[in-house]
Amino acid sequence: MRFQRFFKKTALILSCVLMACSFISCKGVEITGKTEEVDGYTEAQAMVIIGSERNRYQNQLGGEVWSLPVENQQESTYGAYFVAKLKEYLQDIKTLNLLAEEKGIIATSTDMEKIRSLAEDFYDGLSAEDIAFMGNCTESDVLTMYTDYYVACKTAEYLISNVDSEVSDADAKIIRVQEIVVSDELQAEQLLQKVQVQGANFSYYAQQNSEDPNIEKTLAKAEKNDALYQAAFALEEGQISDVIEQDGKYYILKCVDAYDEEATLERKKKLEETIRSNALLRQYTAYADEHIVRFREPFWKTIDLTAHPESSAGNFFSLFDAAISF
């Protein structure tokens, strides 16, 4: 990911987790929690987020995307679906701010200096068309949305502050092997004798004989635990395996990199992030199930994503990611 330390990734992880929550259908789920009496966002405040995200998508995909049909959803078009999911996303932001109130989590005066500067930068970059599309928003509306999002991120960090997410290098290990795979056991044994000759070119024999033209494989520890993976991870660099039978095929492996350091580090980061994301999702969902936030403002039914086509500002979240750390 683009941040070096996890607390700098909180905003990104929070965004992914909340979007995951929003994209899970609630059909058939019994609602047992208490509906909270909280003020929703004004149209201008909500449109700061909706407008920025509309533009981000539209800048890449074109305005035609909003009329595309969607299947197996209450909404018939992607535009209506997009608005519904952003509404749920903003309800999730409100829910985390509700939890923040309970836990005494706030944006400090130092935090607010950064947030005010960020809001000013975003607002100053808006064109007249952007402001009109975003409900004639003011800088104060932008400040409200950045503050709530910041507090939500800070609350998410609190929820996972005690999560042990460390993954060892051994568990994240990535190796690279070359592989020969054939269907005939005798052929495999004969090939093994050839590649074991000192100075033999394993890659040449693989290219000439393997039934799989992709002779080089990248393998990740713990992805599988079959005989092939066990044999691969038992090899030293440069070592060749015996013939391995699996699922009616016969394999010979040569380890060409017993520890791909760069790939291992990247996988380790992803595994640790998954642990934290899952922990955040579990804890957030448990709270949200008991503290239900619903927006009922009429403007949600009349949002038109095709309005103000000249509006193009889509950097609400990217500015936050670049400017804010915890």
JSON list of C-alpha atoms in Angstrom, two decimals, residues 37 48 71 104-105 111 135 140 144 153 209 221 232 255 273 277-278 296 301:
[
{"chain": "A", "resi": 37, "resn": "GLU", "atom": "CA", "xyz": [-31.58, 9.72, 16.76]},
{"chain": "A", "resi": 48, "resn": "VAL", "atom": "CA", "xyz": [-19.29, 17.13, -1.22]},
{"chain": "A", "resi": 71, "resn": "GLU", "atom": "CA", "xyz": [-28.74, -6.91, -11.69]},
{"chain": "A", "resi": 104, "resn": "GLY", "atom": "CA", "xyz": [-14.26, 10.39, 23.98]},
{"chain": "A", "resi": 105, "resn": "ILE", "atom": "CA", "xyz": [-12.40, 10.31, 20.67]},
{"chain": "A", "resi": 111, "resn": "ASP", "atom": "CA", "xyz": [-5.76, 17.88, 14.28]},
{"chain": "A", "resi": 135, "resn": "GLY", "atom": "CA", "xyz": [-25.22, 21.58, -3.51]},
{"chain": "A", "resi": 140, "resn": "SER", "atom": "CA", "xyz": [-17.75, 25.01, 6.27]},
{"chain": "A", "resi": 144, "resn": "THR", "atom": "CA", "xyz": [-17.63, 19.17, 8.44]},
{"chain": "A", "resi": 153, "resn": "CYS", "atom": "CA", "xyz": [-10.53, 7.04, 10.86]},
{"chain": "A", "resi": 209, "resn": "ASN", "atom": "CA", "xyz": [8.98, -31.21, -22.47]},
{"chain": "A", "resi": 221, "resn": "LYS", "atom": "CA", "xyz": [3.75, -20.18, 1.77]},
{"chain": "A", "resi": 232, "resn": "ALA", "atom": "CA", "xyz": [8.85, -26.84, -3.30]},
{"chain": "A", "resi": 255, "resn": "CYS", "atom": "CA", "xyz": [14.17, -23.77, -6.89]},
{"chain": "A", "resi": 273, "resn": "GLU", "atom": "CA", "xyz": [-3.50, -5.58, 6.52]},
{"chain": "A", "resi": 277, "resn": "SER", "atom": "CA", "xyz": [-9.18, -5.14, 8.19]},
{"chain": "A", "resi": 278, "resn": "ASN", "atom": "CA", "xyz": [-11.03, -8.26, 9.34]},
{"chain": "A", "resi": 296, "resn": "ARG", "atom": "CA", "xyz": [-34.27, 10.04, 5.89]},
{"chain": "A", "resi": 301, "resn": "LYS", "atom": "CA", "xyz": [-34.36, 10.60, -3.60]}
]
